Amino acid sequence: MKTRTGFVSNSSSTSFCIIGVDDLDLVAELLAAEELNWKEDMEWGGSLEGNLLSFYGCLGQAEYAGIDAENILAKQGIAQAKKQFASLVKRQLKVDVPIGAVRLLYGESTSEA
């Protein structure tokens, strides 16, 4: 019997594992810094790619913002990855993200309404 490891997706859903934030105020600030508008660019939900961050959400609101966790965690632990994320966002987007707000986030995003 074969065992599948990793994420499985079909045309209507995508799994994700990111280092990022789920505080809605911070997510909105990061969307603005990336010069994206969730309601115009991705009204119902799914994912939206910025220059640095990916955004995930549903029901007309972005709920998560972050970067792919696989590559960053391959080189370091979660605590260091959180610091690296906050530093990267500060340097590239000029947004202060408290280390305590940075999390390992995972889930599934679907394009179905």
Coordinates of C-alpha atoms in Angstrom, one line a residue:
M1 CA 0.0 0.0 0.0
K2 CA 1.3 3.5 -0.9
T3 CA 1.2 6.2 1.7
R4 CA 1.1 9.8 0.5
T5 CA 3.0 12.4 2.4
G6 CA 2.7 16.1 2.0
F7 CA -0.4 18.1 0.8
V8 CA -3.0 16.8 -1.6
S9 CA -5.1 19.2 -3.5
N10 CA -7.5 19.3 -6.4
S11 CA -8.5 22.2 -8.7
S12 CA -10.8 23.8 -6.1
S13 CA -8.6 23.8 -2.9
T14 CA -5.1 24.4 -1.8
S15 CA -3.5 23.4 1.5
F16 CA -1.0 25.7 3.1
C17 CA 1.6 25.8 5.9
I18 CA 3.0 29.3 6.5
I19 CA 4.9 31.4 9.0
G20 CA 2.8 34.5 9.4
V21 CA 0.0 36.3 11.2
D22 CA -3.7 35.8 11.8
D23 CA -4.4 39.1 13.6
L24 CA -7.0 40.7 11.3
D25 CA -5.6 44.3 11.9
L26 CA -2.1 43.2 11.0
V27 CA -3.3 41.2 8.0
A28 CA -5.1 44.4 6.8
E29 CA -2.0 46.5 7.3
L30 CA 0.1 43.9 5.4
L31 CA -2.4 43.9 2.5
A32 CA -2.2 47.6 2.3
A33 CA 1.6 47.5 2.4
E34 CA 1.6 45.0 -0.5
E35 CA -0.8 47.4 -2.3
L36 CA -3.5 44.7 -2.6
N37 CA -7.2 45.0 -2.0
W38 CA -8.8 41.7 -0.9
K39 CA -12.4 42.7 -1.7
E40 CA -11.5 43.7 -5.2
D41 CA -8.9 41.1 -6.0
M42 CA -10.3 38.0 -4.3
E43 CA -13.9 38.7 -3.1
W44 CA -15.1 35.3 -2.0
G45 CA -12.0 33.7 -0.7
G46 CA -9.0 31.6 -1.6
S47 CA -5.5 32.9 -1.8
L48 CA -3.9 36.1 -3.1
E49 CA -0.2 36.5 -3.8
G50 CA 1.7 39.6 -3.0
N51 CA 5.3 40.4 -3.8
L52 CA 6.5 39.0 -0.4
L53 CA 3.4 37.5 1.3
S54 CA 0.6 35.2 0.5
F55 CA -2.9 36.0 1.9
Y56 CA -5.6 33.4 2.7
G57 CA -9.2 33.9 3.7
C58 CA -12.9 33.5 2.9
L59 CA -16.2 35.3 3.2
G60 CA -14.8 38.6 1.8
Q61 CA -11.9 38.9 4.3
A62 CA -8.3 38.0 4.4
E63 CA -7.6 36.0 7.5
Y64 CA -3.9 34.9 7.3
A65 CA -0.8 36.5 5.8
G66 CA 2.6 34.8 5.6
I67 CA 5.3 33.1 3.7
D68 CA 5.8 29.4 2.9
A69 CA 7.0 27.6 6.0
E70 CA 8.6 24.6 4.3
N71 CA 11.8 26.4 3.1
I72 CA 12.2 28.6 6.2
L73 CA 11.8 25.7 8.6
A74 CA 14.2 23.5 6.7
K75 CA 17.0 25.7 7.9
Q76 CA 16.0 26.7 11.4
G77 CA 13.5 26.2 14.3
I78 CA 10.1 27.9 14.7
A79 CA 11.4 30.5 17.1
Q80 CA 14.1 31.7 14.7
A81 CA 11.7 31.5 11.8
K82 CA 9.3 33.8 13.6
K83 CA 12.1 36.4 14.2
Q84 CA 13.2 36.1 10.5
F85 CA 9.6 36.6 9.3
A86 CA 9.2 39.8 11.5
S87 CA 12.6 41.1 10.3
L88 CA 11.8 40.4 6.6
V89 CA 8.4 42.2 6.8
K90 CA 10.0 45.2 8.6
R91 CA 12.7 45.4 6.0
Q92 CA 10.7 44.9 2.9
L93 CA 7.2 46.2 3.8
K94 CA 8.1 48.7 6.6
V95 CA 5.5 47.1 8.9
D96 CA 6.3 46.2 12.5
V97 CA 5.1 42.8 13.4
P98 CA 5.5 41.8 17.1
I99 CA 7.2 38.4 17.5
G100 CA 4.3 37.3 19.7
A101 CA 1.9 37.8 16.8
V102 CA 3.8 35.5 14.4
R103 CA 2.5 31.9 14.2
L104 CA 2.9 28.7 12.3
L105 CA -0.4 28.7 10.4
Y106 CA -1.9 25.9 8.3
G107 CA -5.1 25.0 6.7
E108 CA -7.0 24.7 3.4
S109 CA -8.1 27.4 1.1
T110 CA -10.9 26.7 -1.4
S111 CA -12.1 28.6 -4.4
E112 CA -15.6 27.3 -4.1
A113 CA -18.3 29.8 -3.0

